[in-house]
Tab-separated table of C-alpha atoms and ligand atoms in Angstrom:
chain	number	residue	atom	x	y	z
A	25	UNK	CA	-126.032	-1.034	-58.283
A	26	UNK	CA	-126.858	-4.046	-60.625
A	27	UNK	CA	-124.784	-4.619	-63.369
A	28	UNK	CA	-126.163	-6.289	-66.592
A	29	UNK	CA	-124.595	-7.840	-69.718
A	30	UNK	CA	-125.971	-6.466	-73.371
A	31	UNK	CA	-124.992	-7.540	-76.576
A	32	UNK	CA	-127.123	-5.971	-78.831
A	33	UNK	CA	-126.648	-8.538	-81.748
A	34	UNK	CA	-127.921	-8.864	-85.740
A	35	UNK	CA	-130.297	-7.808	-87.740
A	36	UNK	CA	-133.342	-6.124	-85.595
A	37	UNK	CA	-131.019	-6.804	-82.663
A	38	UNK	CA	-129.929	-3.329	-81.947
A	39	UNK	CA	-133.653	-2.163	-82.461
A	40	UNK	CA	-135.257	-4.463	-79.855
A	41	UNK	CA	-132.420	-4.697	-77.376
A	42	UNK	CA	-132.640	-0.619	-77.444
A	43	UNK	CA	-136.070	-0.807	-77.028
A	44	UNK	CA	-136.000	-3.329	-73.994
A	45	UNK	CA	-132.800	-1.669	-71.867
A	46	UNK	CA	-135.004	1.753	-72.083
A	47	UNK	CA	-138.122	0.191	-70.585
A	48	UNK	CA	-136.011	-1.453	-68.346
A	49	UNK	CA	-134.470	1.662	-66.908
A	50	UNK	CA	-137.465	3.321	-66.880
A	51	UNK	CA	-139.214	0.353	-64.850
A	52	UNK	CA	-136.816	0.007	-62.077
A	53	UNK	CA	-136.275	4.062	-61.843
A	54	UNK	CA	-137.009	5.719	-58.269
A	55	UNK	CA	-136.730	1.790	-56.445
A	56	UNK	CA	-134.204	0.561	-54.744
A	57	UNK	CA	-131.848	-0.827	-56.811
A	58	UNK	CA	-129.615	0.877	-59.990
A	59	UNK	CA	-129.232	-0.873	-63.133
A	60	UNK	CA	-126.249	-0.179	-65.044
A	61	UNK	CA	-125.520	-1.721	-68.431
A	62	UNK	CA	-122.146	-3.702	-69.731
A	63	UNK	CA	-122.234	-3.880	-73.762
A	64	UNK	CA	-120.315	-6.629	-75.134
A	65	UNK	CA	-118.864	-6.944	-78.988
A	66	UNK	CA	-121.089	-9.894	-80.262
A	67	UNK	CA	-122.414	-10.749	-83.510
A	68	UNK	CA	-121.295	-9.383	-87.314
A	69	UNK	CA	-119.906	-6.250	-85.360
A	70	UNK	CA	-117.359	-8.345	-83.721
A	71	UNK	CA	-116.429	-9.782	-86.894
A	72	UNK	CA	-115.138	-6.765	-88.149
A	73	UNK	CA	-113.262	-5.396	-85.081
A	74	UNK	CA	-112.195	-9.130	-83.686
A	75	UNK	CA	-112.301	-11.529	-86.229
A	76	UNK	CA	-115.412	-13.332	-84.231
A	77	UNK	CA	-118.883	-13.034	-83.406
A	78	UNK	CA	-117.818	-14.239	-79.632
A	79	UNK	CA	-114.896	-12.451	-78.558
A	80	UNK	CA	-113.164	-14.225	-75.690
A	81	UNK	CA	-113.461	-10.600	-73.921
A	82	UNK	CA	-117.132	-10.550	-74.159
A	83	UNK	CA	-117.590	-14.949	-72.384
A	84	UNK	CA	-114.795	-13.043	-69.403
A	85	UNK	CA	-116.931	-10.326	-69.067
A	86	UNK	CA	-120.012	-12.155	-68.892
A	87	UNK	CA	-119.080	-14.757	-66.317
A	88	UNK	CA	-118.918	-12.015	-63.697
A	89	UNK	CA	-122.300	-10.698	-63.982
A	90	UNK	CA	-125.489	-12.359	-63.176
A	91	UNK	CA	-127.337	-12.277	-66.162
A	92	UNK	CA	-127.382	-10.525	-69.252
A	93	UNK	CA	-129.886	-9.432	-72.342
A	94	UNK	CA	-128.940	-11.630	-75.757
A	95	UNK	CA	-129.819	-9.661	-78.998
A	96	UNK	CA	-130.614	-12.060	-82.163
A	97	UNK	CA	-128.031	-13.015	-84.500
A	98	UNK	CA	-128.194	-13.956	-88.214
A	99	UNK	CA	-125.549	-16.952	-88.355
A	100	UNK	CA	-126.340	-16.809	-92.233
A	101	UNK	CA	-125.178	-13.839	-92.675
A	102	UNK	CA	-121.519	-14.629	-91.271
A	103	UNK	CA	-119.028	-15.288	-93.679
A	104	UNK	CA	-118.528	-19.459	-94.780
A	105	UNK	CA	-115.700	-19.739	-92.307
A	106	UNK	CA	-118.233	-19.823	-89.590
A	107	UNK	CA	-120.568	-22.419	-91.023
A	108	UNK	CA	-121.102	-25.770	-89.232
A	109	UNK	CA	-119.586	-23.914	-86.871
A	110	UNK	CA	-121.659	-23.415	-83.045
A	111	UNK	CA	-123.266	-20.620	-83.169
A	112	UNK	CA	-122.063	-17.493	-80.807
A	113	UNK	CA	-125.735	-18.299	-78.756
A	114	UNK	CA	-125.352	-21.692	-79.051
A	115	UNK	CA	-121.668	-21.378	-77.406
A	116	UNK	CA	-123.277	-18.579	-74.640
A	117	UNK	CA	-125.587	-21.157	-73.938
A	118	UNK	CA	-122.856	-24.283	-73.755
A	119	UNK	CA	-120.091	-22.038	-72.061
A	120	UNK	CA	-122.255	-21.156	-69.206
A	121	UNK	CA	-124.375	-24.214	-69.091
A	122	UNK	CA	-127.213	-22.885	-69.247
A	123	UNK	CA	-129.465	-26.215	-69.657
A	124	UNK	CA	-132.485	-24.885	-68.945
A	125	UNK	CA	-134.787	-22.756	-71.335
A	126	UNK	CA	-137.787	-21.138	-70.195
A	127	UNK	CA	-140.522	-20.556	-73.065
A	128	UNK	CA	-143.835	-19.120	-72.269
A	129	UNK	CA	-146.396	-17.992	-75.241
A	130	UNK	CA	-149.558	-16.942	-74.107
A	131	UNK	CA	-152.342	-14.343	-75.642
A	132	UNK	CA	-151.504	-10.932	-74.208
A	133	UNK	CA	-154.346	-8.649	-75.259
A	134	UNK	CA	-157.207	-9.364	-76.823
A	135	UNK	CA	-156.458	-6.469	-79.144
A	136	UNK	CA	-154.063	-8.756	-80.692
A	137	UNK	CA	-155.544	-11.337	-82.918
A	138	UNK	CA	-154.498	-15.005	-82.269
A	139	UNK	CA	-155.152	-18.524	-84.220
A	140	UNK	CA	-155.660	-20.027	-80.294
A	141	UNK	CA	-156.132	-16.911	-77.977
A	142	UNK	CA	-156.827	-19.567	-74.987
A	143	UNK	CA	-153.497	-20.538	-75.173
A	144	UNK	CA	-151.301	-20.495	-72.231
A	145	UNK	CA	-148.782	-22.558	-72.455
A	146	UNK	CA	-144.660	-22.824	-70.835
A	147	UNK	CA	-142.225	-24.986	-73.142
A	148	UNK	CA	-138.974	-25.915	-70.899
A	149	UNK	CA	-136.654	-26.612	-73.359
A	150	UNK	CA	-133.558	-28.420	-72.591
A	151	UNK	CA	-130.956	-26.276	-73.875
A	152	UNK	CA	-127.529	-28.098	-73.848
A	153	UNK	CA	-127.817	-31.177	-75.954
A	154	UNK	CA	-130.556	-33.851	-78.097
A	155	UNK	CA	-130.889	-33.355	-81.712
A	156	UNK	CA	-128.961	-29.911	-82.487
A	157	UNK	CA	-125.997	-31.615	-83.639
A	158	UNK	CA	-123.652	-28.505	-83.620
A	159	UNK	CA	-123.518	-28.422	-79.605
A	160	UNK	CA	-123.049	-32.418	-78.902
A	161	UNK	CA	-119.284	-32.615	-79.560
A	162	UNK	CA	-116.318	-31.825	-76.887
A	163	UNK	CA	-114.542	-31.134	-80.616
A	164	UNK	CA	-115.617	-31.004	-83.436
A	165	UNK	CA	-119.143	-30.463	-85.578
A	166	UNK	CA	-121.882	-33.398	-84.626
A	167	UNK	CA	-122.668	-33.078	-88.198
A	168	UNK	CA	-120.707	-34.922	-90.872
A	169	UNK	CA	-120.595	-35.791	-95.002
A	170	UNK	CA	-118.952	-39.023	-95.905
A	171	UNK	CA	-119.851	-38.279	-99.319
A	172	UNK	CA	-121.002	-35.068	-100.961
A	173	UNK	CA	-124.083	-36.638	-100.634
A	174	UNK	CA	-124.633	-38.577	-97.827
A	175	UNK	CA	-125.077	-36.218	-94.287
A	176	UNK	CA	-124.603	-37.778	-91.070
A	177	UNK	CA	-126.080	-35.845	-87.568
A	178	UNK	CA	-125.482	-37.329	-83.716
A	179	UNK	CA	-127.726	-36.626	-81.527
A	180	UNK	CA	-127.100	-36.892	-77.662
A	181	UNK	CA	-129.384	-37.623	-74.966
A	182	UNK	CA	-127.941	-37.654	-71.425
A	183	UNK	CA	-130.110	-39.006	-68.050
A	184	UNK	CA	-128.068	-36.037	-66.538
A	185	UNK	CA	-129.413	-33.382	-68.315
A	186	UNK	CA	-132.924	-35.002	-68.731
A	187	UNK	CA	-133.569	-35.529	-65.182
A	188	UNK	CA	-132.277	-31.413	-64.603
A	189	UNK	CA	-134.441	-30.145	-67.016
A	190	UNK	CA	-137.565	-32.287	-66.057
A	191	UNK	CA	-137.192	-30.678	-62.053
A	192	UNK	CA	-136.580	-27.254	-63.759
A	193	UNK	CA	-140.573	-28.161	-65.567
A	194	UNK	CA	-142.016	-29.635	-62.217
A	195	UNK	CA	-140.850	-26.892	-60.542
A	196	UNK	CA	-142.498	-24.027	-63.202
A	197	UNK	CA	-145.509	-26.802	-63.426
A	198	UNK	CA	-145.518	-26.241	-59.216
A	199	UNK	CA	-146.231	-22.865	-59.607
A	200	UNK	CA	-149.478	-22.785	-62.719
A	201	UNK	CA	-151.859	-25.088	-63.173
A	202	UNK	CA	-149.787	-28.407	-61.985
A	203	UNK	CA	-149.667	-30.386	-65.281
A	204	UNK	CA	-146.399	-31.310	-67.562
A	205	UNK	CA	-146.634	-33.031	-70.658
A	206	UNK	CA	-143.388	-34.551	-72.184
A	207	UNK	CA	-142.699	-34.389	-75.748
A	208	UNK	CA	-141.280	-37.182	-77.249
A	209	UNK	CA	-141.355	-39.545	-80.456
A	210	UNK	CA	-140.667	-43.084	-78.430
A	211	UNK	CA	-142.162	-45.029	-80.739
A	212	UNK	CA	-139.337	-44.366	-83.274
A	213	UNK	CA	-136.666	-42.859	-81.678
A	214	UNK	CA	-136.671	-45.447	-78.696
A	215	UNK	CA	-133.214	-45.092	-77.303
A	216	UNK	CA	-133.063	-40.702	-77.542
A	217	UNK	CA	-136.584	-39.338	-76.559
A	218	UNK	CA	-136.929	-42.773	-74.621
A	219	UNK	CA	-134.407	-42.244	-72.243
A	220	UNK	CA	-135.579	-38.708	-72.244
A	221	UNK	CA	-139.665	-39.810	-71.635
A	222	UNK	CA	-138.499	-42.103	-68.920
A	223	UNK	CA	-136.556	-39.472	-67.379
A	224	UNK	CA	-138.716	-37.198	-67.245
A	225	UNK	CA	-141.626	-39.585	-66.104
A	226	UNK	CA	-139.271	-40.783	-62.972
A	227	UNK	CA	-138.419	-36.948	-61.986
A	228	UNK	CA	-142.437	-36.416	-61.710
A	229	UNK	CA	-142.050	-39.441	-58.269
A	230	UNK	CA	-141.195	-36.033	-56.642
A	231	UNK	CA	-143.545	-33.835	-57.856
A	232	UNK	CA	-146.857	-35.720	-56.724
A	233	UNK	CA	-149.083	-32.019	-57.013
A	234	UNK	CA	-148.298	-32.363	-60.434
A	235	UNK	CA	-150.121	-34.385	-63.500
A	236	UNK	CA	-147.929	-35.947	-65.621
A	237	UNK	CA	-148.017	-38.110	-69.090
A	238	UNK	CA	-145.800	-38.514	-72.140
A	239	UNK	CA	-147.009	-37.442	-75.690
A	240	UNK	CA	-145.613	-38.369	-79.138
A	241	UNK	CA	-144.471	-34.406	-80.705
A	242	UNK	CA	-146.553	-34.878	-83.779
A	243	UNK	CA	-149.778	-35.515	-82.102
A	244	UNK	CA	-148.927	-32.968	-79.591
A	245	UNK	CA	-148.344	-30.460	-82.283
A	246	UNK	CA	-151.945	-30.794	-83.860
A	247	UNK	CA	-153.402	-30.914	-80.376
A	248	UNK	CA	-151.625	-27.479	-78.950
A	249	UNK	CA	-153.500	-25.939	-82.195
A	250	UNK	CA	-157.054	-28.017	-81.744
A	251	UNK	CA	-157.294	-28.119	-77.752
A	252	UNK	CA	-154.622	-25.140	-76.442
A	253	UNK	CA	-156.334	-25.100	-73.336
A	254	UNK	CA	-154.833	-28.904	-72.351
A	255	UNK	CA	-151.504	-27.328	-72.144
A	256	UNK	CA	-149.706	-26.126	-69.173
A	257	UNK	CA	-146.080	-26.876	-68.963
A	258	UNK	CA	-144.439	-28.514	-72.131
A	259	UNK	CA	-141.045	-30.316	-71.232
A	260	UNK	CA	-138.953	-30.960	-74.856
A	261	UNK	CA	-135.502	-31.621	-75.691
A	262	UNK	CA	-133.572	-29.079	-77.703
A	263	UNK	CA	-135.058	-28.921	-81.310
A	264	UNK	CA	-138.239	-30.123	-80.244
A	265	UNK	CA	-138.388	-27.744	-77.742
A	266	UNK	CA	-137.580	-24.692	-80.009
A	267	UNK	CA	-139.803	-25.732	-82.537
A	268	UNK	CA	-142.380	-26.342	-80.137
A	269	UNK	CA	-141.877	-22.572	-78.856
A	270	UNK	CA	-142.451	-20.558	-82.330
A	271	UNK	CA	-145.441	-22.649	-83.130
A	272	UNK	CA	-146.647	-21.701	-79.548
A	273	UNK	CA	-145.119	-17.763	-80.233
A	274	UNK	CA	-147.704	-17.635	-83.446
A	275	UNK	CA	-150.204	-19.618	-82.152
A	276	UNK	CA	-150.562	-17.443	-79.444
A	277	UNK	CA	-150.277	-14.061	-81.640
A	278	UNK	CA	-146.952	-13.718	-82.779
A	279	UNK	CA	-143.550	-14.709	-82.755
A	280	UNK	CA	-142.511	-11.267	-81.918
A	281	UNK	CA	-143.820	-11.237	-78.557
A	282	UNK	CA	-142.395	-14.690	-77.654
A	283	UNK	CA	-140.169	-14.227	-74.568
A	284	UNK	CA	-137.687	-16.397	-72.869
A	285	UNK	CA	-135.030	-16.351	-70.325
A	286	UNK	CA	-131.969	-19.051	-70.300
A	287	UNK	CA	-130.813	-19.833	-66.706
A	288	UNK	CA	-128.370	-22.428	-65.214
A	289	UNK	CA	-128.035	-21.926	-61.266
A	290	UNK	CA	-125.963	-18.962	-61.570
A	291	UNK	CA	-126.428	-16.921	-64.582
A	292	UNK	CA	-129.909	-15.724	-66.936
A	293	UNK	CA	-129.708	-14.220	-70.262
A	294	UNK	CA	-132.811	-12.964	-71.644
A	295	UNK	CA	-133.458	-13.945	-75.393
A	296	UNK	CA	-136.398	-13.338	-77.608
A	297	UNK	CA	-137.537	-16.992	-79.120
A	298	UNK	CA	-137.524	-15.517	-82.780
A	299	UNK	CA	-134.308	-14.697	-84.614
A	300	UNK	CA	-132.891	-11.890	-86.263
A	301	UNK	CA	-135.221	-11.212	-88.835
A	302	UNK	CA	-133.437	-9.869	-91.510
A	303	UNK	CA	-136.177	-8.814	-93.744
A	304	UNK	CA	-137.328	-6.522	-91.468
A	305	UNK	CA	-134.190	-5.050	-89.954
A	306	UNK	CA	-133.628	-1.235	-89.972
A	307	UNK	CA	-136.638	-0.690	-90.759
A	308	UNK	CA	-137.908	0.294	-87.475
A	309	UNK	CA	-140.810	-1.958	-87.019
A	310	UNK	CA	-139.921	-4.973	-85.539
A	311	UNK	CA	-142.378	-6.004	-82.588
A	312	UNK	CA	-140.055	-6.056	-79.326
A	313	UNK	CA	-142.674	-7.187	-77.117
A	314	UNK	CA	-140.635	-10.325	-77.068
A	315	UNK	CA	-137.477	-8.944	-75.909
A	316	UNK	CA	-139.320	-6.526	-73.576
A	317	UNK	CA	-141.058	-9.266	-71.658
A	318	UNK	CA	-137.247	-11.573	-71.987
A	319	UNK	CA	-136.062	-8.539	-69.942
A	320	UNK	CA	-138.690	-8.912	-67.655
A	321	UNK	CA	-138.233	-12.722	-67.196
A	322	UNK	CA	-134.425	-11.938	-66.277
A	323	UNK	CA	-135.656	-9.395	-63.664
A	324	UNK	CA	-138.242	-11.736	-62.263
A	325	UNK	CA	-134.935	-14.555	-62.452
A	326	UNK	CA	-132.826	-12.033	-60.554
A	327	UNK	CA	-135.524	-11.521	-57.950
A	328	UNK	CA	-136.179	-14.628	-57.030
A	329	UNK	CA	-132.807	-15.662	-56.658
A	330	UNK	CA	-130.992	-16.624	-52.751
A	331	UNK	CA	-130.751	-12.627	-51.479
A	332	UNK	CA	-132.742	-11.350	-54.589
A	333	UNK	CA	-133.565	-7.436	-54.787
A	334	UNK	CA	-137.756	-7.739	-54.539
A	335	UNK	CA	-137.506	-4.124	-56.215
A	336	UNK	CA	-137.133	-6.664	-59.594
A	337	UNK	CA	-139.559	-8.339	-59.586
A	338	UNK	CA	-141.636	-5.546	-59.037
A	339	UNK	CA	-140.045	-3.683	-61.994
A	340	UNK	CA	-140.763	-7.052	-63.936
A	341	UNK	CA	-144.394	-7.075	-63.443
A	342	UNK	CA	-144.796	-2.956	-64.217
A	343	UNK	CA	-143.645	-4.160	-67.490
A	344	UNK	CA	-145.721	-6.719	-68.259
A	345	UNK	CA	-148.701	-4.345	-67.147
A	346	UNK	CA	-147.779	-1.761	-68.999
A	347	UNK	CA	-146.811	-3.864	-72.406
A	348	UNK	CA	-150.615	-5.312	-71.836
A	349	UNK	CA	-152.330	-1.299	-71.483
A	350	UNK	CA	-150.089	-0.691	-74.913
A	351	UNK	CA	-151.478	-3.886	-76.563
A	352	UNK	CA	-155.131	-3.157	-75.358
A	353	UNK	CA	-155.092	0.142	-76.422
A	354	UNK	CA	-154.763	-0.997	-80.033
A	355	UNK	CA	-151.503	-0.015	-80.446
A	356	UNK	CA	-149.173	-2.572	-81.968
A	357	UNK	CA	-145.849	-3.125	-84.710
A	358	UNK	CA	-147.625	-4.580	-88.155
A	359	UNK	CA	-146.843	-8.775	-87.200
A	360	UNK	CA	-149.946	-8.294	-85.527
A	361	UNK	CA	-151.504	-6.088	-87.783
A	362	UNK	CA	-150.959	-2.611	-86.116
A	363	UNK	CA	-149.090	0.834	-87.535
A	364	UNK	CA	-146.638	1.286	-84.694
A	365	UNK	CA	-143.169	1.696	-85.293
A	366	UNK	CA	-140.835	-0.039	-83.194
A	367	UNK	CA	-139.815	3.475	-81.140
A	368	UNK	CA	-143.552	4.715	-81.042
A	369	UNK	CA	-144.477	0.998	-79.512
A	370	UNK	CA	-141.073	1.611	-77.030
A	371	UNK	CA	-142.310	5.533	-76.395
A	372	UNK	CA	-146.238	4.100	-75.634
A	373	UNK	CA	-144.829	1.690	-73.191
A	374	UNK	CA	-142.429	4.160	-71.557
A	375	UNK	CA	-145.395	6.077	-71.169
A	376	UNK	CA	-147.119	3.699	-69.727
A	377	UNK	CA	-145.171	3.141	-67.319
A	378	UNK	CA	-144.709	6.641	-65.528
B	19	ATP	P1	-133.401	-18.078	-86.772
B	19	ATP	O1	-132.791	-19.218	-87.513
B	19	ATP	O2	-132.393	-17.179	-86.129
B	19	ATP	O3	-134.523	-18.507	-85.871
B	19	ATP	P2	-135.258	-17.357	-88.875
B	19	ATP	O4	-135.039	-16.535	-90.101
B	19	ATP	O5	-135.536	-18.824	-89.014
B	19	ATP	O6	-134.046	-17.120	-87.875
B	19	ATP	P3	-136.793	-15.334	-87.561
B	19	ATP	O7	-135.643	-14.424	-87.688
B	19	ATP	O8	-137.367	-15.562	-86.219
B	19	ATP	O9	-136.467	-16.787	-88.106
B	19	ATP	O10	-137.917	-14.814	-88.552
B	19	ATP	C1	-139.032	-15.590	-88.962
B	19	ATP	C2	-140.109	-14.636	-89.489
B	19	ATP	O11	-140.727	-13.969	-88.386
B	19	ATP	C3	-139.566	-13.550	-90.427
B	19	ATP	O12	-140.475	-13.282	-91.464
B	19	ATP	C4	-139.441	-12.353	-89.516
B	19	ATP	O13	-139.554	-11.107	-90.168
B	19	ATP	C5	-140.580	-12.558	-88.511
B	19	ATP	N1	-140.207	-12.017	-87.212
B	19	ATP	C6	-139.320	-12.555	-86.344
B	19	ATP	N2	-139.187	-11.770	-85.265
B	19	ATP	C7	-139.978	-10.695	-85.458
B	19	ATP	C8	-140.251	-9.515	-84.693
B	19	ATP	N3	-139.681	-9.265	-83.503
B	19	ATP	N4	-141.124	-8.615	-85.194
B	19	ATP	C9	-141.728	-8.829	-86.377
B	19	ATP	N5	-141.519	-9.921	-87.149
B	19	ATP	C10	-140.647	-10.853	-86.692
């Protein structure tokens, strides 16, 4: 039996997440290996019953469970005491280190339309530090007002956590096409992405299979739209990184079926790369491709760990079949111009997968 964390979240949260745990159970049914679900209080729900999106409860919980699936949540919606505040994934993230963000957009049918269907690209985004201000303190907001109108941010760039998350790219890079590019603006921001380009550059000595070169993030961004098909492996720190990832989630199709796990050595949460879309929550069609395919990441994470259940990673790539018959059958959520609801997309690849 296999026991995995669910907090179901904000906003098209409890849609998607539903969506995901079904295929999920449906995948893995009849192998060798049970998976039983813990829901956690997290998000605006929490609020109400425990005064905080993050109940202490729900970070004790989690730490004794491998990994766990991360609904969106709408940090704009909380009330004002939470502002400047880290946000509940933000402190999920920092709590149980996990540094290392794993960001793949690629085309997935070619029933889908896409602005660069030849892209297939993995951003590795470092997860724990660099320009998002609201995780770089011990206490305390890393964003400050001297004035009303004056707004000071620090940013933090550790060799540390660069050198982790450059092996963590070298190591996906290992296993595609063998080339990392590392995002960085050097030319301005010398001492930050500098440290974080050389970094990165030394880590590559032990990777010798695997191409390597710095690019500036501005030039990169106009090149992943006019040549996708120079990208394997994208190594970025924090904002860069998630910035990076949505361009790549719409480039690629749409930001609805933009997975990603977050893993330290330990633990994996699976996390959609888009938020919590409030426009469309409620409504029943958000696309949950994205948090499908998360789920399948943190399968694929589980299997491959020291004494992983194989059975996972089998269930991981039924999922990613099936979600690709769906897509190729023309059915789709309307982001990418389909009529599906999100159950009848969830019922198609249930089906699918029998
Ligand atoms: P956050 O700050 O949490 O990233 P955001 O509002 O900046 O939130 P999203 O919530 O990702 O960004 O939404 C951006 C746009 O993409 C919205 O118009 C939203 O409806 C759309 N979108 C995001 N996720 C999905 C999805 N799964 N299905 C359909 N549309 C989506």
């Amino acid at each position: 039996m296999l026991t995995l964390g669910v907090l179901r979240g904000d906003g098209i949260g409890p849609e998607i997440v539903d969506s995901a745990t079904r295929i999920v159970e449906r995948a893995v049914a009849g192998g060798s290996v049970d998976v039983r679900w813990c829901e956690l209080p997290f998000g605006l729900e929490a609020i109400g019953e425990f005064g905080t999106p993050l109940p202490e409860t729900t970070l004790a919980e989690l730490a004794g469970l491998p990994g766990w699936i991360l609904g969106p949540h709408d940090n704009a919606g909380y009330p004002d005491r939470f502002r400047g505040t880290l946000s509940p994934g933000g402190t999920i993230r920092k709590h149980f280190n996990l540094f290392a963000n794993i960001r793949p957009a690629r085309s997935l049918s070619t029933a889908v339309p896409a602005v660069c269907p030849d892209l297939d690209v993995v951003i590795v985004r470092e997860n724990t530090e660099g320009f998002y201000a609201d995780r770089n303190m011990y206490d305390g907001a890393g964003e400050f007002m001297p004035t009303p109108d004056i707004a000071l941010a620090v940013a933090v760039f550790t060799r540390t956590a660069c050198e982790r998350i450059a092996h963590q790219a070298f190591q996906v890079a290992t296993v595609r096409r063998k080339s990392v590019i590392v995002a960085h603006k050097a030319n301005v921001l010398a001492k930050t992405t500098g440290l974080f380009r050389d970094a990165c550059l030394a880590v590559a000595e032990h990777y010798p299979d695997v191409e390597v070169r710095g690019e500036h993030i501005d030039a990169l961004a106009a090149r992943l739209v006019s040549h996708p098909r120079d990208f394997d492996v994208i190594v970025a720190e924090n904002m860069f990184g998630d910035i990076l990832s949505d361009l790549a989630g719409q480039l690629s199709g749409s930001l609805g079926m933009a997975p990603s796990i977050n893993t330290s050595q330990i633990h994996a949460m699976a996390q959609a790369a888009h938020g919590s879309a409030p426009d469309i929550a409620g409504r029943d069609i958000a696309n949950p491709v994205a948090m499908i395919l998360s789920s399948a990441m943190l399968l694929r994470w589980l299997a491959g760990r020291d004494g992983g259940i194989r059975a996972l990673g089998d269930a991981a790539d039924r999922i990613e079949v099936a979600v690709g018959r769906v897509l190729d059958a023309g059915v789709g959520t309307p982001d990418v111009g389909g009529s599906a609801s999100t159950s009848s997309f969830t019922e198609h690849v249930l089906a699918a997968l029998k």
